[in-house]
Short mmCIF file of C-alpha atoms and ligand atoms in Angstrom, two decimals:
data_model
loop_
_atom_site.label_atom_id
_atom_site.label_comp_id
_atom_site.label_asym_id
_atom_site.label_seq_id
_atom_site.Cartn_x
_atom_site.Cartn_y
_atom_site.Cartn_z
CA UNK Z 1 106.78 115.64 102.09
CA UNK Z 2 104.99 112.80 103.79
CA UNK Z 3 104.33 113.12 107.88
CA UNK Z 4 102.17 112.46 110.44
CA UNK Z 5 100.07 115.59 110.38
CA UNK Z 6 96.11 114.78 111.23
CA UNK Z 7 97.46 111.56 112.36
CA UNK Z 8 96.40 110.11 115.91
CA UNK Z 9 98.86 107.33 117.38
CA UNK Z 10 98.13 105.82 120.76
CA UNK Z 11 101.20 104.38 122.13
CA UNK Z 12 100.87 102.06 124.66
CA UNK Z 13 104.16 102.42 127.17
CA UNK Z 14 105.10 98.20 128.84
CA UNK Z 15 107.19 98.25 131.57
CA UNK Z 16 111.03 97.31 130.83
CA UNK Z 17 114.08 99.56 130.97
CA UNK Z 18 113.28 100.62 126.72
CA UNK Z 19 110.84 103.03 127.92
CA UNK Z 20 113.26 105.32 127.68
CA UNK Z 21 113.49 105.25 124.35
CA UNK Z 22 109.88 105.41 124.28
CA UNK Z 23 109.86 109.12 125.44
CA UNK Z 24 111.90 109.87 122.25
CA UNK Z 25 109.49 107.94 120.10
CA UNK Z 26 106.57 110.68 121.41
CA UNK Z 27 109.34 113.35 120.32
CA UNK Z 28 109.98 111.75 117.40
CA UNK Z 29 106.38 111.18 116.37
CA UNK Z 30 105.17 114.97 117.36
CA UNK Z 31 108.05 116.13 115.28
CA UNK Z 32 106.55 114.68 112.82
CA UNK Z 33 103.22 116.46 112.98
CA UNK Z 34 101.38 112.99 114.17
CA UNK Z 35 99.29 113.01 117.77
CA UNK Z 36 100.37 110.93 121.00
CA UNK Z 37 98.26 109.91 123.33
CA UNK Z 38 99.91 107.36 125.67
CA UNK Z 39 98.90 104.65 128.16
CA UNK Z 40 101.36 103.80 130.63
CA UNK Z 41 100.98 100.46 132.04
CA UNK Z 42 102.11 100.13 135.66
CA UNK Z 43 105.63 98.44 134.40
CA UNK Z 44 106.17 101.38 132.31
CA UNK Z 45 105.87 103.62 135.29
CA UNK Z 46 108.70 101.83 137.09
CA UNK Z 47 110.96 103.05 134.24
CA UNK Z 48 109.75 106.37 133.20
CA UNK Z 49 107.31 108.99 134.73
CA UNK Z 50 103.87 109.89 133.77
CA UNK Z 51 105.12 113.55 134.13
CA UNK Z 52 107.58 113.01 131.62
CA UNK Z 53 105.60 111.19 128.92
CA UNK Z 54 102.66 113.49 129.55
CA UNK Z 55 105.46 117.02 129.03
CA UNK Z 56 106.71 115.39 125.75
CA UNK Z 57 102.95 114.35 124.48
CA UNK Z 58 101.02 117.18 125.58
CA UNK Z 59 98.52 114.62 126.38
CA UNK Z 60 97.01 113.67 129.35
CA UNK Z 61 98.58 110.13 130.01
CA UNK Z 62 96.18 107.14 131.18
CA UNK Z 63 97.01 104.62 133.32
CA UNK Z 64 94.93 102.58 135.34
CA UNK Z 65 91.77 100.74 133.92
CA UNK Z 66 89.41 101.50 137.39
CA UNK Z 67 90.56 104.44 137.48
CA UNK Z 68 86.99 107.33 137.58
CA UNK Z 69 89.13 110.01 136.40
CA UNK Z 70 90.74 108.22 133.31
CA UNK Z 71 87.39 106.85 132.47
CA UNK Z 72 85.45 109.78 132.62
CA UNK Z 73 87.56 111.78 130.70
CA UNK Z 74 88.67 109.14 128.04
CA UNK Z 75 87.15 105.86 128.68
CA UNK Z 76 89.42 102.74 126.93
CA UNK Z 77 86.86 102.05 124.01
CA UNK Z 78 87.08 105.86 123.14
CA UNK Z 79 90.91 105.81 123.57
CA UNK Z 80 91.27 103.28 120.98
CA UNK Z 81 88.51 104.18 118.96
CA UNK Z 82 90.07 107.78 118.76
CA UNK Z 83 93.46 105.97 116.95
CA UNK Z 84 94.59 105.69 113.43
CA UNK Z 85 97.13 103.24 114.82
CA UNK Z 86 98.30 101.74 118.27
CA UNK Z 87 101.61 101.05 118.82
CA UNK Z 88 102.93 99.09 122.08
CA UNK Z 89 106.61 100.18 122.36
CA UNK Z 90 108.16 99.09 124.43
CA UNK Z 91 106.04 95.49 124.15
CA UNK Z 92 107.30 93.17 127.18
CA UNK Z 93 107.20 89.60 126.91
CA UNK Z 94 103.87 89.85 129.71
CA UNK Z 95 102.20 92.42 127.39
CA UNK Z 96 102.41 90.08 124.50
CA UNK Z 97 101.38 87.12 126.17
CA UNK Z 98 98.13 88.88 127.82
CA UNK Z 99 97.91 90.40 124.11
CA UNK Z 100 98.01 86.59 122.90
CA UNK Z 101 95.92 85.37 124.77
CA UNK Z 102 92.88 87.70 125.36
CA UNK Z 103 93.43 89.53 128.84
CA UNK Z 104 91.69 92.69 130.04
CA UNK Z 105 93.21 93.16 133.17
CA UNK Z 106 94.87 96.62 133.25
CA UNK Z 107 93.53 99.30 130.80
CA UNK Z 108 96.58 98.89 128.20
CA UNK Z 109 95.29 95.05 127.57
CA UNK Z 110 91.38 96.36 127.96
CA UNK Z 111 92.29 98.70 125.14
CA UNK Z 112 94.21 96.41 122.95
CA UNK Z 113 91.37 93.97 122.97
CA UNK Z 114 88.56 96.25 122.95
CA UNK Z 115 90.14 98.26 119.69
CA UNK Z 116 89.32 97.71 115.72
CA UNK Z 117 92.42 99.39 114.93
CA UNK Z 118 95.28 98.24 113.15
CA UNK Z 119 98.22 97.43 115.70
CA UNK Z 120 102.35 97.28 115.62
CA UNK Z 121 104.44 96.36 118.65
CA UNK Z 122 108.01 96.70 119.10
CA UNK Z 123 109.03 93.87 120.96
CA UNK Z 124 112.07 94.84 124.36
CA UNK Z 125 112.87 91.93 126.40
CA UNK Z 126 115.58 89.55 127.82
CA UNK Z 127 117.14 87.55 124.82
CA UNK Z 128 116.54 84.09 126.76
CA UNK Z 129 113.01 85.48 127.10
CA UNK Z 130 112.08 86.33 123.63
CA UNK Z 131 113.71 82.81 122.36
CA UNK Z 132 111.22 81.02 125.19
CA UNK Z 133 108.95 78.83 122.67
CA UNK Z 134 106.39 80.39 125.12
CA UNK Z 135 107.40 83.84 124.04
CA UNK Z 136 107.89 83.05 120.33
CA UNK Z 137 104.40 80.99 120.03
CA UNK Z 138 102.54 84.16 121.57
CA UNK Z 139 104.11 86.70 118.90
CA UNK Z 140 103.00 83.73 116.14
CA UNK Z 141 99.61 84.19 117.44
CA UNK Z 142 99.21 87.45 117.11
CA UNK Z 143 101.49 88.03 113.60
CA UNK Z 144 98.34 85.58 112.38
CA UNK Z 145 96.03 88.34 114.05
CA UNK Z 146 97.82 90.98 111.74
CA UNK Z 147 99.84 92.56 114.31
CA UNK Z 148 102.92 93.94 112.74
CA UNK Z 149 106.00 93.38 114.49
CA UNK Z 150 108.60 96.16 114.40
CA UNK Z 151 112.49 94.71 115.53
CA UNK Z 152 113.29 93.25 118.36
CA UNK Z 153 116.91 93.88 117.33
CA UNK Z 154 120.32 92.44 118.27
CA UNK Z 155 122.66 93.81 120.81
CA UNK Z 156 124.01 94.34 123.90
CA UNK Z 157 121.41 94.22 126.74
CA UNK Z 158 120.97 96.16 129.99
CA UNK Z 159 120.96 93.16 131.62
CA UNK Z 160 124.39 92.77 130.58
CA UNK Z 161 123.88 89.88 128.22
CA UNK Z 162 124.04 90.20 124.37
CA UNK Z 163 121.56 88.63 122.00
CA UNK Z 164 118.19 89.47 120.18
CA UNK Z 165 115.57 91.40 122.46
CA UNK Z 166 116.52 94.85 122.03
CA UNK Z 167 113.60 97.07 121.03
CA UNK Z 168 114.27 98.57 117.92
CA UNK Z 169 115.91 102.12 117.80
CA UNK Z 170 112.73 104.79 117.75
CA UNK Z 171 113.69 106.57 114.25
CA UNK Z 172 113.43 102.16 113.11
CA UNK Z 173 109.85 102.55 114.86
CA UNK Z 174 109.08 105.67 113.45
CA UNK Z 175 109.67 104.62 109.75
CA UNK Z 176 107.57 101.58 110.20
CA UNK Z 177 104.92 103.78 111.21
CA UNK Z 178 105.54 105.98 108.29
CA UNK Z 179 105.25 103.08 105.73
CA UNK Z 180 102.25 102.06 107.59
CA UNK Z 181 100.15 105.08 106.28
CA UNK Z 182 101.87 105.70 103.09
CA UNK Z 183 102.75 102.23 101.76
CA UNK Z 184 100.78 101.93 98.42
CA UNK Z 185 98.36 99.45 98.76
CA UNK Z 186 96.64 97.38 96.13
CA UNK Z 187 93.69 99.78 95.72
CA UNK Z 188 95.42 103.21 96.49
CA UNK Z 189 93.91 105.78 94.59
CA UNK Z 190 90.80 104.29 93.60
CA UNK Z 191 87.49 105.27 94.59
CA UNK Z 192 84.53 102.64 95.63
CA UNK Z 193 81.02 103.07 95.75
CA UNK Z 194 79.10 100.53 98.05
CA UNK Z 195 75.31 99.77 98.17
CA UNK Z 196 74.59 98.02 101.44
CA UNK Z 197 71.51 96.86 103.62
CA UNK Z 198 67.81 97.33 102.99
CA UNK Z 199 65.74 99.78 102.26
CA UNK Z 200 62.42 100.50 103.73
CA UNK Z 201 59.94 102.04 101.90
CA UNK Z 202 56.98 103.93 103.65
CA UNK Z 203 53.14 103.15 103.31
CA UNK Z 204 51.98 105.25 106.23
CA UNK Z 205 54.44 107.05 109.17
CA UNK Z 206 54.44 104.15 110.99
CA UNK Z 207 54.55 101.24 108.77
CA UNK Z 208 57.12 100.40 105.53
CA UNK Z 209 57.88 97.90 102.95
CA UNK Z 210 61.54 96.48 103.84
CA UNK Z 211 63.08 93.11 103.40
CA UNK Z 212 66.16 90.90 105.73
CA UNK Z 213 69.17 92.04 104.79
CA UNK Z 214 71.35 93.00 107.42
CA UNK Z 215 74.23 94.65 105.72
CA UNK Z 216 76.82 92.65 106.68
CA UNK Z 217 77.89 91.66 103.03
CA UNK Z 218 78.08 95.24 102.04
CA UNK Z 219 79.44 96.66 104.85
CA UNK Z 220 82.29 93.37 104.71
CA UNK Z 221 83.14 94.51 101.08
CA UNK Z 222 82.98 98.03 102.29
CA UNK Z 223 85.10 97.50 104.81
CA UNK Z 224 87.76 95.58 103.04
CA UNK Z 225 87.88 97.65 100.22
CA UNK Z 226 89.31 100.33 101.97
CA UNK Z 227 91.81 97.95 103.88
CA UNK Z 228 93.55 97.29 100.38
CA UNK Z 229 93.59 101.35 100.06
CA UNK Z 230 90.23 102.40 98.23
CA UNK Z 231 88.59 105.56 99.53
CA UNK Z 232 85.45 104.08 99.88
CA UNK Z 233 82.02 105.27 100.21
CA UNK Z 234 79.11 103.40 101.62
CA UNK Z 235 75.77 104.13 100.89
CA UNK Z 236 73.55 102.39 103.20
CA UNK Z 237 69.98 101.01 104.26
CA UNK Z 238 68.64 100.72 107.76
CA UNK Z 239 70.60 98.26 109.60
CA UNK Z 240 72.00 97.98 113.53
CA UNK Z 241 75.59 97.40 112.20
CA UNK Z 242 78.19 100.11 113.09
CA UNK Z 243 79.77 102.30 110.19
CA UNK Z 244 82.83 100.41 108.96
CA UNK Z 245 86.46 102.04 109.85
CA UNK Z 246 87.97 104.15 107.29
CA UNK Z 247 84.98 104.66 105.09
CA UNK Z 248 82.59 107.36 104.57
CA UNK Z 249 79.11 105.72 105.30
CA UNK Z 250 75.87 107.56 104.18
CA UNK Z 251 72.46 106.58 106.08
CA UNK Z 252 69.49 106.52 103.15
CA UNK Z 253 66.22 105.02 104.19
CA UNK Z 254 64.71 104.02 100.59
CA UNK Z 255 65.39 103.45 97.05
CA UNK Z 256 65.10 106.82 95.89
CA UNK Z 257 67.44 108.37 98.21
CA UNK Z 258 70.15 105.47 97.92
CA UNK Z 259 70.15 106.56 94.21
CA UNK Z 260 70.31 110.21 95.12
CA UNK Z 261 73.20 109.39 97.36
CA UNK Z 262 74.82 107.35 94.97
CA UNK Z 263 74.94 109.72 92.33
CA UNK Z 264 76.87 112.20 94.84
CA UNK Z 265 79.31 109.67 95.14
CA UNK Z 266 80.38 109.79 91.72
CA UNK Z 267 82.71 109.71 89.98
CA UNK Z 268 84.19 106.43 91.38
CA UNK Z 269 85.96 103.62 89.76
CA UNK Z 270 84.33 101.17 91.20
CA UNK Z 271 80.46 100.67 92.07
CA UNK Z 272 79.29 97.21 94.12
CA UNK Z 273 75.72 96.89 95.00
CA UNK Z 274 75.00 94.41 97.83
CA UNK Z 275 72.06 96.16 98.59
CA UNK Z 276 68.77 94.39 98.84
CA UNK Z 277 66.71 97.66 97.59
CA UNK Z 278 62.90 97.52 97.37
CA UNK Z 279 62.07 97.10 94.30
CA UNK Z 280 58.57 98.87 94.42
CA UNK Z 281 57.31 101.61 96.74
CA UNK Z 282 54.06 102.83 97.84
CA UNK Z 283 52.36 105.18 95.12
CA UNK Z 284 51.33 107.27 98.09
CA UNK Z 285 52.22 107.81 101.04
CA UNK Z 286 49.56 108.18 103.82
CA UNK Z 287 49.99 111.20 105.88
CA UNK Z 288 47.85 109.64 108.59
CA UNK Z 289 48.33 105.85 109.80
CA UNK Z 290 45.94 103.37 108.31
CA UNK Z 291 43.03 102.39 110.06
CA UNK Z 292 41.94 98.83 110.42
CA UNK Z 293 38.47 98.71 108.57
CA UNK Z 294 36.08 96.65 110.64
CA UNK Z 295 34.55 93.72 108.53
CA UNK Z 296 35.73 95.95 104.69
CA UNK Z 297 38.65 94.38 102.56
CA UNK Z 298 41.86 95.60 103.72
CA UNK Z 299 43.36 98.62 102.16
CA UNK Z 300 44.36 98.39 98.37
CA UNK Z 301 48.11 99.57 98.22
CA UNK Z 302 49.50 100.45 95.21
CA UNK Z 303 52.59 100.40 94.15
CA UNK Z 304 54.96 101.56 91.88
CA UNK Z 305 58.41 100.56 90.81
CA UNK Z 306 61.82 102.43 92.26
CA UNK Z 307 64.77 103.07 90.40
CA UNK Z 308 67.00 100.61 89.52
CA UNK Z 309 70.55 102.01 91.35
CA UNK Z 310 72.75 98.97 89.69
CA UNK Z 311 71.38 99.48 86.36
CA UNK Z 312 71.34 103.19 86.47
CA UNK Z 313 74.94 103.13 87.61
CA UNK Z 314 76.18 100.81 84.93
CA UNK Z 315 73.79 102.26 82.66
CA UNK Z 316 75.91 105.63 82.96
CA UNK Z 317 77.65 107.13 79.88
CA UNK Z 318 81.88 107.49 80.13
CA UNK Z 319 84.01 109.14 81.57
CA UNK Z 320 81.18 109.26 84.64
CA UNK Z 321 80.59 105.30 84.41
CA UNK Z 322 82.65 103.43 87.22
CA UNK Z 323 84.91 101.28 85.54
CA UNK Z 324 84.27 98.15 87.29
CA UNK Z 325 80.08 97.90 88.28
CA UNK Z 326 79.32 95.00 90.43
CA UNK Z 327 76.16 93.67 91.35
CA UNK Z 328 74.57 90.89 93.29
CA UNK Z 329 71.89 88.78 92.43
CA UNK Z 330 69.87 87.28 95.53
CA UNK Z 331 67.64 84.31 93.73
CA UNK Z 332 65.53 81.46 95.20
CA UNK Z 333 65.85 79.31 92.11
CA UNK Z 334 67.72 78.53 88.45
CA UNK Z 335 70.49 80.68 90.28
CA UNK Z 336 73.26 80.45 88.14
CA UNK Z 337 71.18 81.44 85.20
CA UNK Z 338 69.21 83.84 86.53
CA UNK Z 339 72.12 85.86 87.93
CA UNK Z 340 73.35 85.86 84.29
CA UNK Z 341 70.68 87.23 83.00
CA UNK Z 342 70.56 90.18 85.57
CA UNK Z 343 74.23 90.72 84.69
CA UNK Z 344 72.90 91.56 81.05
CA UNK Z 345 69.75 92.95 81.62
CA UNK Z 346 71.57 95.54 84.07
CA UNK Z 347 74.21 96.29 82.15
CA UNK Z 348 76.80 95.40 85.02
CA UNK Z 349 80.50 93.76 84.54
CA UNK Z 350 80.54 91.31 86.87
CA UNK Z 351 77.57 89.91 89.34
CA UNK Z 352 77.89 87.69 92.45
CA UNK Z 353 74.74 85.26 92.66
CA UNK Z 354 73.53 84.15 95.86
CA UNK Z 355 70.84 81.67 96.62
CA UNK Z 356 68.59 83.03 99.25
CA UNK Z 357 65.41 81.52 101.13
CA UNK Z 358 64.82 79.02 103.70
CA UNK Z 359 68.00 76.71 105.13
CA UNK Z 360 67.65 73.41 107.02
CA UNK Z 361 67.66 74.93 110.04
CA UNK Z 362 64.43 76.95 109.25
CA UNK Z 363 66.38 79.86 108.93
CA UNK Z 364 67.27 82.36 105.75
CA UNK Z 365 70.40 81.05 103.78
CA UNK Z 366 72.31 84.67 103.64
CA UNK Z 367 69.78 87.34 104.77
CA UNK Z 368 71.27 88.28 108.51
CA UNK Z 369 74.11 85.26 108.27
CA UNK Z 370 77.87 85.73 108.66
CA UNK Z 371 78.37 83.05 105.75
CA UNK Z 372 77.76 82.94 102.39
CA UNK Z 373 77.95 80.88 99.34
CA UNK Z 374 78.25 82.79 95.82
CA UNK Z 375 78.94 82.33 92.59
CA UNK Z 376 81.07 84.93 90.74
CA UNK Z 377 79.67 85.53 87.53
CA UNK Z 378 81.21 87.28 84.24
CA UNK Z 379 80.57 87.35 80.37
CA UNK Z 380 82.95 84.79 80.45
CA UNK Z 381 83.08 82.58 83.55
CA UNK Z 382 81.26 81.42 86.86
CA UNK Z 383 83.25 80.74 89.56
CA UNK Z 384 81.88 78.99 92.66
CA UNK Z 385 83.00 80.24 95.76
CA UNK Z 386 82.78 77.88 98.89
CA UNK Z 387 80.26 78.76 101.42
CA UNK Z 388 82.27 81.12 103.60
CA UNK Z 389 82.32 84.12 105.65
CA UNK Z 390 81.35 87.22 104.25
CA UNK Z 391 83.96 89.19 105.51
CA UNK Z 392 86.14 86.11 103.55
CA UNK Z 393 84.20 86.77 100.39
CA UNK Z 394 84.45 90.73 100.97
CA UNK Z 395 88.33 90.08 100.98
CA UNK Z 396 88.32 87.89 97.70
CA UNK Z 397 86.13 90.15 95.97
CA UNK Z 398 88.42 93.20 96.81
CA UNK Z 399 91.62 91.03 95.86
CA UNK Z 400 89.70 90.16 92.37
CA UNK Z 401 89.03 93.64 92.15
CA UNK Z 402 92.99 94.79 92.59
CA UNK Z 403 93.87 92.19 90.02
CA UNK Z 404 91.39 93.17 87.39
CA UNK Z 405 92.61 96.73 87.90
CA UNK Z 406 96.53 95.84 87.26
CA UNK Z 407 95.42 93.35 84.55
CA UNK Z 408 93.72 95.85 82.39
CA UNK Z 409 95.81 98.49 83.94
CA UNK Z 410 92.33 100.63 84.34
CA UNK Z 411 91.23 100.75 80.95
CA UNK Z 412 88.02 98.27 79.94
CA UNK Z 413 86.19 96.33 81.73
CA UNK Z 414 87.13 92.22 81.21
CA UNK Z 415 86.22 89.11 82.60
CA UNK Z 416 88.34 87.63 85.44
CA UNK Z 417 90.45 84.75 84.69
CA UNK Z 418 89.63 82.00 86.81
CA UNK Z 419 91.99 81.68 90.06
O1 LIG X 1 72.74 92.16 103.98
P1 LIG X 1 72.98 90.69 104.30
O2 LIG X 1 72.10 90.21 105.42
O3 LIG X 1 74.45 90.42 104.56
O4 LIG X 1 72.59 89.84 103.04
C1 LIG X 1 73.33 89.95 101.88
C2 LIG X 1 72.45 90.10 100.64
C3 LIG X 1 71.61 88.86 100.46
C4 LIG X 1 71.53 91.32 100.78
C5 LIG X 1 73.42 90.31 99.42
O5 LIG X 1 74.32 89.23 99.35
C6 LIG X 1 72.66 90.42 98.13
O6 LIG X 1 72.36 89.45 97.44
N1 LIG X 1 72.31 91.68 97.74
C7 LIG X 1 71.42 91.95 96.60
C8 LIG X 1 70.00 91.69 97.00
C9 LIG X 1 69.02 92.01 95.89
O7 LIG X 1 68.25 92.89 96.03
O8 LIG X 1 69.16 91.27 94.82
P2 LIG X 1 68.28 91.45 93.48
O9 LIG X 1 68.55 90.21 92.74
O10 LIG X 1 66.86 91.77 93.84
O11 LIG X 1 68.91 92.70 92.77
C10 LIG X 1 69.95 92.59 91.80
C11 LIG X 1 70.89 93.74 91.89
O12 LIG X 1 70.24 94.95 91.56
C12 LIG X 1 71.51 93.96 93.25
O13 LIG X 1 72.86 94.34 93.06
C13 LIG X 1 70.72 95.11 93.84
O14 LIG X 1 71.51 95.89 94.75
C14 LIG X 1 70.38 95.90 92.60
N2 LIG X 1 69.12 96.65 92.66
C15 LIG X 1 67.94 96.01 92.74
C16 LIG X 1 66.77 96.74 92.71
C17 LIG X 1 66.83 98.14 92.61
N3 LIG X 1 65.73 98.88 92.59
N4 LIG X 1 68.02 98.75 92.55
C18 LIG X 1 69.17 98.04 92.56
O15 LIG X 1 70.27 98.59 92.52
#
């Protein structure tokens, strides 16, 4: 039986008179084994009391944005941070126009545009109010943004008049809540492995061999993977990004312990490398910092060469080889062929080539950028993909992923048609 159990909902309480129905929402939700925590914007208050939703969430319940007490003891990054969902029930026709258009003036908008977290709102409002092109232009905006919209419904009003505004009926609210953590998605029940970011390899304590990559294409496909349903885990270099949603992220510092990590990982069905690892380290590493050496040649540092991860992985006998191995090829010339001939010599299905060095601007083509132009690359086809963002490409690349995975309905690995 599916229910809400280790499930954390923040529902966000607009004034109009549907708050009522709001309080058996939080019944209806705790019922069902899921956590409420509840803002309750100052409209909301007129209609129901804070005593009342905090006795039916056993929850403190926040309320005003300056407020020291609500701040120190939850601040509104935490609050929404702390989610699996938010839900703004009832929504009034001013909360979805300050949701619309970006305002952070009480702590239920702060929240809503501070938060990373997938939202719903169930719309309540006059019927003349939610026809206004106004109204119905601010609910486009954010159903573009991915908000899901639950009702409004039709009915008879409070305000006497009939029409559509009603907010939906809270077991409505609750089942759209429901199918929003147990709908199968496109990569349910898979498993991902992600390689992301640099690595740094050390030469003394203080001083390593690393290279530019910021993680932000890894982290992208990382995150989107697990949008479309994968549980994903991310195996990471150094980098300043924060650890996607929804994914387990490992911190590694060099090659040998990104393989190490990697291996823990498995079994997965699918294994993407976007990470730039160093492909040699130092053949020792100096206890004590170097010294500069007056007027001698500088210090002779030898190297030796890491593991390849992508070619290890792919390398990898079955059942314990991921189905689908991915890798990425960052060249600074004969791209296309080049990235080929990594696919082969590596051993991995499909590789995305990306041409990296200097841009016009002076500046590295991909390394640290939030665009990028690749080339997807099979035994079969290359596919140029427009220069982009990454978290575009990230999205493609898991979408190419779901589709190779229903094509060949998880058996051998084969080359994408072309879109
Ligand atoms: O992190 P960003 O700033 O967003 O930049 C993105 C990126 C440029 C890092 C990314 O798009 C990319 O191209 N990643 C691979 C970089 C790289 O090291 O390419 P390569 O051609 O040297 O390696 C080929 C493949 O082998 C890669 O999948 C790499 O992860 C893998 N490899 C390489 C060496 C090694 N020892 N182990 C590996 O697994």
């Amino acid at each position: 039986m599916q229910d809400l159990t280790g499930k954390t909902i923040l529902l966000v309480i607009s004034g109009g008179i549907a708050a009522y129905k709001s309080l058996e929402l939080i019944r209806l939700i705790r019922k069902a084994g899921g956590r409420v925590r509840c803002i309750l914007t100052k409209g909301g208050a007129q209609f129901i009391t804070p005593l009342s939703v905090a006795a039916l969430s056993e929850e403190p319940v926040y309320e005003d944005l300056f407020s020291l007490k609500d701040e120190t003891e939850m601040g509104h990054i935490r609050l929404s941070r702390e989610a699996d969902l938010i839900l703004v029930a009832p929504a009034s026709a001013n909360m979805i126009a300050k949701m619309a258009h970006g305002m952070a003036d009480s702590l239920a908008a702060a929240t809503l545009l501070a938060t990373n977290k997938p939202v719903m709102i169930a719309p309540a409002m006059n019927q003349m109010m939610w026809a206004n092109p106004a109204t119905q232009a601010n609910i486009e905006t954010l159903a573009t943004r991915g908000i899901t919209l639950i009702g409004p419904t039709s009915g008879d009003m409070a305000c006497g008049e009939t029409g559509l505004g009603r907010m939906a009926e809270p077991e409505e609210i609750l089942g759209a809540v429901m199918g929003f953590f147990y709908q199968s998605k496109p990569l349910s029940g898979l498993s991902a492995l992600v390689t992301s970011g640099p690595t740094y390899e050390p030469l003394d304590p203080v001083r390593f061999i690393g290279n530019r990559s910021s993680g932000k294409q890894g982290h992208a496909i990382a995150a989107s993977l697990a949008a479309q349903g994968a549980d994903v885990t991310l195996v990471t270099g150094p980098v300043s990004l924060p650890d996607p949603q929804g994914v387990k992220t490992v911190h590694v510092e060099t090659a040998v312990e990104m393989l190490d990590a990697c291996r823990q990982a498995l079994p997965a069905d699918i294994a993407i490398c976007a990470a730039a690892v160093s492909d040699w380290s130092a053949a020792a590493v100096l206890s004590q910092k170097i010294k500069k050496r007056g007027d001698r040649q500088p210090p002779d540092i030898k190297l030796k060469e890491n593991p390849d991860i992508l070619a290890a992985l792919a390398g990898l006998a079955t059942p314990k080889r991921p189905k689908l191995v991915i890798g990425f090829a960052a060249e600074t010339e004969n791209l296309i062929e080049a990235a080929a001939e990594k696919r082969r010599n590596k051993g991995c299905d499909w590789i995305i080539a990306n041409q990296v060095g200097p841009a016009d601007d002076g500046m590295e083509k991909v390394f640290g950028r939030d665009e990028n132009h690749v080339y997807l690359i099979t035994d079969q086809t290359t596919e140029e993909w427009q220069k982009t963002s990454k978290q575009a490409i990230a999205d493609k690349l898991a979408d190419y992923i779901a589709r190779w995975f229903t094509e060949t309905r998880q058996t051998q690995p084969a080359p994408m048609a072309a879109e």
